[in-house]
Short mmCIF file of C-alpha atoms in Angstrom, two decimals:
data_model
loop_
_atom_site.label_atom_id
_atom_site.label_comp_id
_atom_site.label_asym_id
_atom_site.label_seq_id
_atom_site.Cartn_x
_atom_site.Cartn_y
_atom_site.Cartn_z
CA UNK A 6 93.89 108.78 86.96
CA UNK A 7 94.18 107.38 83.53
CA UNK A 8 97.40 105.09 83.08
CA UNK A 9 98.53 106.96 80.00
CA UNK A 10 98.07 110.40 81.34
CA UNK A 11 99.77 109.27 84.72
CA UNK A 12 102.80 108.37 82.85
CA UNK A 13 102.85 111.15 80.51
CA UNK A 14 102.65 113.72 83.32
CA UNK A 15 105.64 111.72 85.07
CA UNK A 16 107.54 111.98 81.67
CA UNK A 17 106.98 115.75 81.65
CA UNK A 18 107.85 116.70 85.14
CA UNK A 19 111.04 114.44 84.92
CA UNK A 20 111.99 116.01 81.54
CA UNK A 21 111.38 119.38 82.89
CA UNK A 22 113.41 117.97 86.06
CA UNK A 23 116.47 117.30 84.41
CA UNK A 24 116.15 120.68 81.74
CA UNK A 25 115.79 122.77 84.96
CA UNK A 26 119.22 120.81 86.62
CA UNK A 27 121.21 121.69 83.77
CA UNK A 28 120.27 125.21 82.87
CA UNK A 29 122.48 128.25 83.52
CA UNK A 30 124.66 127.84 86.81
CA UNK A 31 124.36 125.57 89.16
CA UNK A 32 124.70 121.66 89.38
CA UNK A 33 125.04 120.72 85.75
CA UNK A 34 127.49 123.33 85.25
CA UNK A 35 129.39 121.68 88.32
CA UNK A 36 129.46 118.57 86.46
CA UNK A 37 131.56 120.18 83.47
CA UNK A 38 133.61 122.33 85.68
CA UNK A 39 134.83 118.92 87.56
CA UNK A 40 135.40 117.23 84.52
CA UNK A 41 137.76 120.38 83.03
CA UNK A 42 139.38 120.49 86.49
CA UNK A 43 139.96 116.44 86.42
CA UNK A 44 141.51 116.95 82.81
CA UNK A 45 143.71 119.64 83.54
CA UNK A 46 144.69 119.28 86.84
CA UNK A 47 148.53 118.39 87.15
CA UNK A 48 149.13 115.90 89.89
CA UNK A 49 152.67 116.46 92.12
CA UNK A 50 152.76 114.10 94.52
CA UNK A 51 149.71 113.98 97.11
CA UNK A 52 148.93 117.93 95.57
CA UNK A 53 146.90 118.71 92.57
CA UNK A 54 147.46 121.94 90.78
CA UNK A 55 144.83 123.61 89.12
CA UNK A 56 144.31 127.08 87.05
CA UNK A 57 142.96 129.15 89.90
CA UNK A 58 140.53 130.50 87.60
CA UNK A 59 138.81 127.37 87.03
CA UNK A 60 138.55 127.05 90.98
CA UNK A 61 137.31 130.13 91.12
CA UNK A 62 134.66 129.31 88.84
CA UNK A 63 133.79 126.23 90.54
CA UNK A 64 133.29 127.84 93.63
CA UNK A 65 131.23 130.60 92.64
CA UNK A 66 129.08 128.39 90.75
CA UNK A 67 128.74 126.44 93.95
CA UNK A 68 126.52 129.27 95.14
CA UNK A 69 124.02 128.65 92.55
CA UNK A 70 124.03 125.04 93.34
CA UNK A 71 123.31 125.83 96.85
CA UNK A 72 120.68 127.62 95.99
CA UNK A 73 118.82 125.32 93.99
CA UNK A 74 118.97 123.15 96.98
CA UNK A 75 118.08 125.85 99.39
CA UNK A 76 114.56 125.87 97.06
CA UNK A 77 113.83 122.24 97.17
CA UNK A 78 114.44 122.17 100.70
CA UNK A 79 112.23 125.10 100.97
CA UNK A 80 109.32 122.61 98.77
CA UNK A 81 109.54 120.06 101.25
CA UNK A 82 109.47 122.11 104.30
CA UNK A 83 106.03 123.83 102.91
CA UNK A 84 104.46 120.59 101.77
CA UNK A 85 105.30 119.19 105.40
CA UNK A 86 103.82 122.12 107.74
CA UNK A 87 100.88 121.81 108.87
CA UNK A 88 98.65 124.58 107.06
CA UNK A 89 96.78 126.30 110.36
CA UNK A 90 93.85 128.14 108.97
CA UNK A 91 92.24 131.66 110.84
CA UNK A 92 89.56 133.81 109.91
CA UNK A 93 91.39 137.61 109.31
CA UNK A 94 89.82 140.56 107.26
CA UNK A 95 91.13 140.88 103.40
CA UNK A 96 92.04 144.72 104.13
CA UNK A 97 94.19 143.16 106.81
CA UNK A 98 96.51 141.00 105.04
CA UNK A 99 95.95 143.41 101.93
CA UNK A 100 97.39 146.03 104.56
CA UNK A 101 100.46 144.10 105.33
CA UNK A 102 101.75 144.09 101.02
CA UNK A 103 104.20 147.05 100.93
CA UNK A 104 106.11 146.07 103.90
CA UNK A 105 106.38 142.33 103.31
CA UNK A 106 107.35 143.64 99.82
CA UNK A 107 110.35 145.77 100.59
CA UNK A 108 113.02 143.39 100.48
CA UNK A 109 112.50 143.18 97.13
CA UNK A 110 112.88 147.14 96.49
CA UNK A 111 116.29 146.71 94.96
CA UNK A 112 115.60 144.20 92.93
CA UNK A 113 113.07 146.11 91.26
CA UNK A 114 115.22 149.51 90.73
CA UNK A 115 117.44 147.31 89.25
CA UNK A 116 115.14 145.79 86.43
CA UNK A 117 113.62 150.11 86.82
CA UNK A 118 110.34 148.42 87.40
CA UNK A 119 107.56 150.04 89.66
CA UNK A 120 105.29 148.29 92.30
CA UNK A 121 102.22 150.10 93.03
CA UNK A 122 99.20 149.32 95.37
CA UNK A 123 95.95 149.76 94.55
CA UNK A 124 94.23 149.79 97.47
CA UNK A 125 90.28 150.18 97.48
CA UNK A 126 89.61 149.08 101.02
CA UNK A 127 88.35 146.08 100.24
CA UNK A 128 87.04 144.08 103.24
CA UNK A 129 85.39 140.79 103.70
CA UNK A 130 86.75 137.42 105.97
CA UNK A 131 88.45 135.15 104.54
CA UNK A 132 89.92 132.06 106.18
CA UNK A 133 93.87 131.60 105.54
CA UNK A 134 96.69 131.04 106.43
CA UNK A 135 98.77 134.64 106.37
CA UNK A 136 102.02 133.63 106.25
CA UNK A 137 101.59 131.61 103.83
CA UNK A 138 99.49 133.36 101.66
CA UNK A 139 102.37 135.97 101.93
CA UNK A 140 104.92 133.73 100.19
CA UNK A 141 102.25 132.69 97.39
CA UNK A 142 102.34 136.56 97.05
CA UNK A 143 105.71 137.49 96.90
CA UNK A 144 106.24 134.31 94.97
CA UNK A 145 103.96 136.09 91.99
CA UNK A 146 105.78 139.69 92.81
CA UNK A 147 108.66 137.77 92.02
CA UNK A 148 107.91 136.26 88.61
CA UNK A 149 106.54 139.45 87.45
CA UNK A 150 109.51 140.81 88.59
CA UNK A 151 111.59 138.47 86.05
CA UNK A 152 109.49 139.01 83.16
CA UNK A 153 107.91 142.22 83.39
CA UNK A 154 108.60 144.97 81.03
CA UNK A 155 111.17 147.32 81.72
CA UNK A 156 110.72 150.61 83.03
CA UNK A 157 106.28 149.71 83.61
CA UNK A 158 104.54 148.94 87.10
CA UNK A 159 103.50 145.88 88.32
CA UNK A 160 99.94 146.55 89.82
CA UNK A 161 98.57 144.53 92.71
CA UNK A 162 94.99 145.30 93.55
CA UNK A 163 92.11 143.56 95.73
CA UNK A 164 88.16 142.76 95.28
CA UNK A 165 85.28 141.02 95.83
CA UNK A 166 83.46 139.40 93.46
CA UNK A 167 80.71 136.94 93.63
CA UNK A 168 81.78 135.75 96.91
CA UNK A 169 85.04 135.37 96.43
CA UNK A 170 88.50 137.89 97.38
CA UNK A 171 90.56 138.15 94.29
CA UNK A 172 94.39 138.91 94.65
CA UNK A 173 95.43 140.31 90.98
CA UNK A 174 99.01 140.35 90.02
CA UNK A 175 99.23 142.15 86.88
CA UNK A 176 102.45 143.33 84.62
CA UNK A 177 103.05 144.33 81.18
CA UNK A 178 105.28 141.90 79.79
CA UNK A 179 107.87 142.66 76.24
CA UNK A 180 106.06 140.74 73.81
CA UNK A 181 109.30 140.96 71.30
CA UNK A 182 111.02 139.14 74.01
CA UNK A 183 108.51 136.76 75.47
CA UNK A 184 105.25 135.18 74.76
CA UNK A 185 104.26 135.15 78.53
CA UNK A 186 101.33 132.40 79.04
CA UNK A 187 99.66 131.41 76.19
CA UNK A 188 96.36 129.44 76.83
CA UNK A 189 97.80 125.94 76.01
CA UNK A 190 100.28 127.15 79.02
CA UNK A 191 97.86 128.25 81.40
CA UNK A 192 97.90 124.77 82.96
CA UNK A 193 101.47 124.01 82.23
CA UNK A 194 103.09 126.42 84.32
CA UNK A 195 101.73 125.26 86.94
CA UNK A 196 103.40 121.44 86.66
CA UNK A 197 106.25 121.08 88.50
CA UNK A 198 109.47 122.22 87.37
CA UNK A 199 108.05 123.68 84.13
CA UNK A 200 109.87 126.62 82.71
CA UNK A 201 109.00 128.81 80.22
CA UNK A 202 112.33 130.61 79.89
CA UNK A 203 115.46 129.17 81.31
CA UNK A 204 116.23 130.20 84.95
CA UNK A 205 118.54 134.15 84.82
CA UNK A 206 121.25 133.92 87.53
CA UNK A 207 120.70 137.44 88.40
CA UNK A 208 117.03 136.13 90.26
CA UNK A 209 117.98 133.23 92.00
CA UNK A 210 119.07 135.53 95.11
CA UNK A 211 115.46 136.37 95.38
CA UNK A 212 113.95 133.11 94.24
CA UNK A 213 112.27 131.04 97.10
CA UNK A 214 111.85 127.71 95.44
CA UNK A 215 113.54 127.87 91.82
CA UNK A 216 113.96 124.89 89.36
CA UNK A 217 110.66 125.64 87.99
CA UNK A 218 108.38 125.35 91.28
CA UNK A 219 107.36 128.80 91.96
CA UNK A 220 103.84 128.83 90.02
CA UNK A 221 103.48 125.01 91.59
CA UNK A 222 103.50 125.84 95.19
CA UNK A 223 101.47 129.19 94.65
CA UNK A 224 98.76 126.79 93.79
CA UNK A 225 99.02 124.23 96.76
CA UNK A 226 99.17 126.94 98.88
CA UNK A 227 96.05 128.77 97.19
CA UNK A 228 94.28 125.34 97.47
CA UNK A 229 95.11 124.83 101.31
CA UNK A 230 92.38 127.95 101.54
CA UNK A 231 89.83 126.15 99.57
CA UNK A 232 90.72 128.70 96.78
CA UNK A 233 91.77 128.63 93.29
CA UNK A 234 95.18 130.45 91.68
CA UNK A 235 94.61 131.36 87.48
CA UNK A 236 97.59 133.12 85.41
CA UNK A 237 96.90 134.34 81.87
CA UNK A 238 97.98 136.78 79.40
CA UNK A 239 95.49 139.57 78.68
CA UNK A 240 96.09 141.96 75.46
CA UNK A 241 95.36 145.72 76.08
CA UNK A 242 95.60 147.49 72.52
CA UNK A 243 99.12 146.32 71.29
CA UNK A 244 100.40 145.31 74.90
CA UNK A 245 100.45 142.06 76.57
CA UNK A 246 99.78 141.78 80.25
CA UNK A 247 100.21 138.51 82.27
CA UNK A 248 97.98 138.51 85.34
CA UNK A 249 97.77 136.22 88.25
CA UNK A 250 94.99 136.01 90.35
CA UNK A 251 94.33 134.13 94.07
CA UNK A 252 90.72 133.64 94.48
CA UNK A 253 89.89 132.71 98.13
CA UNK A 254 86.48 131.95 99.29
CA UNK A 255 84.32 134.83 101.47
CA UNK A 256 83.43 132.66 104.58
CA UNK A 257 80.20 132.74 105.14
CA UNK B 20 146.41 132.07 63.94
CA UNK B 21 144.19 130.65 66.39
CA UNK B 22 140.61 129.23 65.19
CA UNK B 23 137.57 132.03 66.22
CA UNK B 24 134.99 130.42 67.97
CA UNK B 25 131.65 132.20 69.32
CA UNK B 26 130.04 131.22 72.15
CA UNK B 27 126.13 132.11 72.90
CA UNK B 28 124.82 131.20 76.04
CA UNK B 29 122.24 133.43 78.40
CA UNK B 30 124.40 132.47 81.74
CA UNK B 31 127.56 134.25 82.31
CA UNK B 32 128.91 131.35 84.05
CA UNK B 33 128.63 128.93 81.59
CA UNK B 34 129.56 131.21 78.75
CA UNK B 35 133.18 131.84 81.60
CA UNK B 36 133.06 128.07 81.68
CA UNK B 37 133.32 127.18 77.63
CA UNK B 38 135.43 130.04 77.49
CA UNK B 39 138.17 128.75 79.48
CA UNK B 40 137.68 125.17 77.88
CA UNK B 41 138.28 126.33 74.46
CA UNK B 42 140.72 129.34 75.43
CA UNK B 43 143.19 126.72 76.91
CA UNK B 44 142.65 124.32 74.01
CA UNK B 45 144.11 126.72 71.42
CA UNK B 46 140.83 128.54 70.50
CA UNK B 47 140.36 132.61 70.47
CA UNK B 48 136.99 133.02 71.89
CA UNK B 49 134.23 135.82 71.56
CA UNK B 50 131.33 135.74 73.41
CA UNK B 51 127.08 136.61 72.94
CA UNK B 52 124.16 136.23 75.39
CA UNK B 53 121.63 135.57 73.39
CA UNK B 54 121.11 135.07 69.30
CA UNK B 55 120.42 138.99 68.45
CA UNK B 56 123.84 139.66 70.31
CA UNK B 57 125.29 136.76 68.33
CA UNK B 58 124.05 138.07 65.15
CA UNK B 59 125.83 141.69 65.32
CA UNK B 60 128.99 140.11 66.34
CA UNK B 61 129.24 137.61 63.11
CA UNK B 62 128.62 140.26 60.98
CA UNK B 63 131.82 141.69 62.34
CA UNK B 64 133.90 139.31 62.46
CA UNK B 65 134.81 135.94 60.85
CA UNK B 66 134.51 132.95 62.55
CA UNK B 67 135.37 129.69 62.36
CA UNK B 68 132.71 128.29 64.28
CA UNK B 69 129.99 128.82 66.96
CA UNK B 70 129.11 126.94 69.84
CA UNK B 71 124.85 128.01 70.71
CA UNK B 72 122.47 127.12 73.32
CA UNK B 73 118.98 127.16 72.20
CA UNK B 74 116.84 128.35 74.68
CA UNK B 75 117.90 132.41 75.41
CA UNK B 76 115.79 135.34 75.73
CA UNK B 77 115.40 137.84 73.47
CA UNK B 78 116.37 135.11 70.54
CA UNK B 79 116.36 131.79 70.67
CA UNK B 80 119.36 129.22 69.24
CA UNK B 81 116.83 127.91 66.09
CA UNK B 82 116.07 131.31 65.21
CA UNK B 83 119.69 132.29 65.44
CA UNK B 84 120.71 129.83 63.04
CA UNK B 85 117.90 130.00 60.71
CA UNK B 86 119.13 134.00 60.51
CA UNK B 87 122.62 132.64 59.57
CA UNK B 88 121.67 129.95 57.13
CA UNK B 89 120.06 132.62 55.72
CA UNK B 90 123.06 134.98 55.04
CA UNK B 91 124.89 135.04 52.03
CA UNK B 92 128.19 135.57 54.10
CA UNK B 93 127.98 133.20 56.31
CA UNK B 94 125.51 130.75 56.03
CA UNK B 95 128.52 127.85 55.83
CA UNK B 96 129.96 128.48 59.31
CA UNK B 97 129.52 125.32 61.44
CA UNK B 98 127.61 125.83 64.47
CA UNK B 99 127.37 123.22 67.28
CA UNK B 100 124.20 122.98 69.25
CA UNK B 101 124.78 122.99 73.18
CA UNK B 102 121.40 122.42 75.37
CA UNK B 103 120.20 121.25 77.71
CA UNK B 104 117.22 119.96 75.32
CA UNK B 105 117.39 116.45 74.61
CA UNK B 106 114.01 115.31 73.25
CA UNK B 107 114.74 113.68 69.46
CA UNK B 108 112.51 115.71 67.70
CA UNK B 109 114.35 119.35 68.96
CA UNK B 110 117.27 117.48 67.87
CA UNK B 111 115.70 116.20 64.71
CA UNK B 112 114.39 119.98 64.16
CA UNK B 113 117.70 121.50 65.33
CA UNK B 114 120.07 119.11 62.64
CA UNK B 115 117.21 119.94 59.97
CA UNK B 116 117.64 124.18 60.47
CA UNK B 117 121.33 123.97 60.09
CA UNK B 118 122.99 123.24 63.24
CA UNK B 119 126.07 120.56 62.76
CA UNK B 120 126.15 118.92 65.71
CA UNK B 121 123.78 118.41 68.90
CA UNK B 122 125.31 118.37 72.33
CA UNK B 123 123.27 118.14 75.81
CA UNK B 124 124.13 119.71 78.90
CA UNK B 125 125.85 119.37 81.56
CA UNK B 126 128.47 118.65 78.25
CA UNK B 127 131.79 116.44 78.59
CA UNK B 128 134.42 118.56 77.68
CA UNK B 129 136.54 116.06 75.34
CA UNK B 130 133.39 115.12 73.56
CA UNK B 131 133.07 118.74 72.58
CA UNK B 132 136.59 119.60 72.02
CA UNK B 133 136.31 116.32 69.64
CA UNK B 134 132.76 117.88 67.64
CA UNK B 135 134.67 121.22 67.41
CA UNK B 136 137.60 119.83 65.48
CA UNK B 137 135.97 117.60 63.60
CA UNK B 138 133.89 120.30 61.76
CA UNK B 139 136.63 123.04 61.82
CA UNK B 140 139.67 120.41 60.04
#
């Protein structure tokens, strides 16, 4: 790799590193909340007393912390399993969606957002690893999820083409309210930590890896099956859909 | 009467966090989750200066302040930038669209107690 490049993809991952620490809840918001409690904390003895509203706060934030953690934890556990490969049928795993999907149900009534199936039978062997392609699935579900319009469907449909089985995420996105992924982003998202719109509390409960690492380990996982993962925006008269799309190898 | 400060920040918690700050340093505090929120409650009521993250949904910090810069009525209220950005030229741009002051996350509360009274004496 070219010296200059090297470095400037270090700068950007640490940059997007620390942006993603101090966003919204969590650990950088720890770091204030200690230094209001040190400053107005009134010391009696070997006791400390302390507006129990700013404790409070400090402890519910904690939760976010934790769960930042809980996703980098989650990174190194994935990167550090051994990816066992077996030879299934698409319509197989395609089959398996809607249940693996229903723990996210609520989530979805709560943003009034619609998940529908378009299943067309597809069949073909691929060779994969199910479980994990699940997560890179739900992993997409989930950032359509965050950004997807309110009150549209997120589609997720199956084919074949040239060879390859195509997964295909796709969900209207509110163009007044975000520019999805751009083609000088197409590449970007996928770095680790980068964020194009700071982390929203609310989706942290649901969030597997956070701090900016979804999009990142749906592509290492894609590329443990010799496959490829791609998300764009697309432009269908005046709306703006963002689709992402696994593309695993037909073994031969 | 008690300086009005706004406060625009997408996460609840941190908007609960300045809020308490501020709140127990004198300060009467309204609140806005993102700049079109922000905008609807200046044109309500006076304030004597706003505290704004820049990167929020729906619209941004820069835009926010560009809007305000912008308006007749209050394009002189001094607004403190509070992000988590801290590249030099989102500063740079920041400074340049009107903002008073540039403050990075996770912030130290006396050093923005100290911005805040600095630009409302």
């Amino acid at each position: 790799m070219e010296k200059a490049f090297k470095y400037r993809l270090y700068q950007s991952s640490i940059y997007n590193l620390a942006t993603s620490l101090s966003q919204g809840s969590g650990l950088g918001t720890s770091v204030s909340l200690v230094d209001m409690v040190k400053s107005l904390a009134v010391k009696k003895g070997n006791i400390y007393e302390v507006d129990c509203e700013l404790l409070d706060l400090l402890f519910d934030n904690n939760h976010f912390s934790r769960s930042i953690l809980n996703g980098l934890q989650n990174v190194v556990k994935l990167f550090d399993e051994s990816v066992e490969l077996e030879k299934i049928d698409a319509s197989e795993i395609y089959g398996e969606f809607p249940e693996m999907l229903k723990e996210l149900e609520q989530s979805f009534q709560n943003r009034n957002l619609k998940l529908r199936f378009e299943d067309k039978g597809t069949t073909g062997t691929i060779s994969v690893n199910p479980s994990k392609l699940f997560i890179a699935v739900e992993e997409i579900v989930i950032n359509s999820l965050k950004f997807g319009k309110t009150g549209t469907e997120i589609i997720i449909q199956d084919f074949i083409k040239e060879g390859t089985y195509h997964i295909l995420v796709s969900n209207e996105i509110d163009s007044s309210l975000y520019e999805g992924i751009t083609p000088e982003k197409e590449s970007l998202v996928l770095e680790p930590f980068y964020r194009i719109q700071p982390p929203a509390d609310e989706h942290l409960k649901v969030s597997r890896f956070g701090l900016g690492l979804g999009l990142t380990m749906i592509s290492y996982i894609v590329d443990c099956f010799g496959g490829e993962f791609k998300i764009q925006n697309h432009k269908s008269g005046d709306k703006v859909l963002v689709s992402a799309e696994i593309c695993i190898p037909i073994c031969g | 009467m008690s300086k009005k400060i706004l406060i625009i920040d997408d996460s609840a918690v941190f908007r609960k966090v300045l809020n308490i700050h501020l709140k127990t340093a004198g300060f009467e505090i309204s609140e806005a989750s993102d700049g079109l929120e922000a905008l609807k409650k200046v044109a309500e009521t006076d304030f004597n200066l706003i505290v704004c993250d820049v990167n929020m949904p729906n619209m941004d910090g820069l835009t926010f302040v560009s809007k305000i810069r912008d308006d007749e009525k209050n394009k002189y209220i001094p607004i403190i930038m509070l992000t988590t950005e801290s590249q030099e030229d989102k500063k740079r741009k920041g400074l340049e669209t009107g903002a008073k002051a540039w403050l990075v996350k996770p912030f130290a509360p006396e050093q923005l107690l100290k911005a805040i009274n600095k630009l409302i004496s």
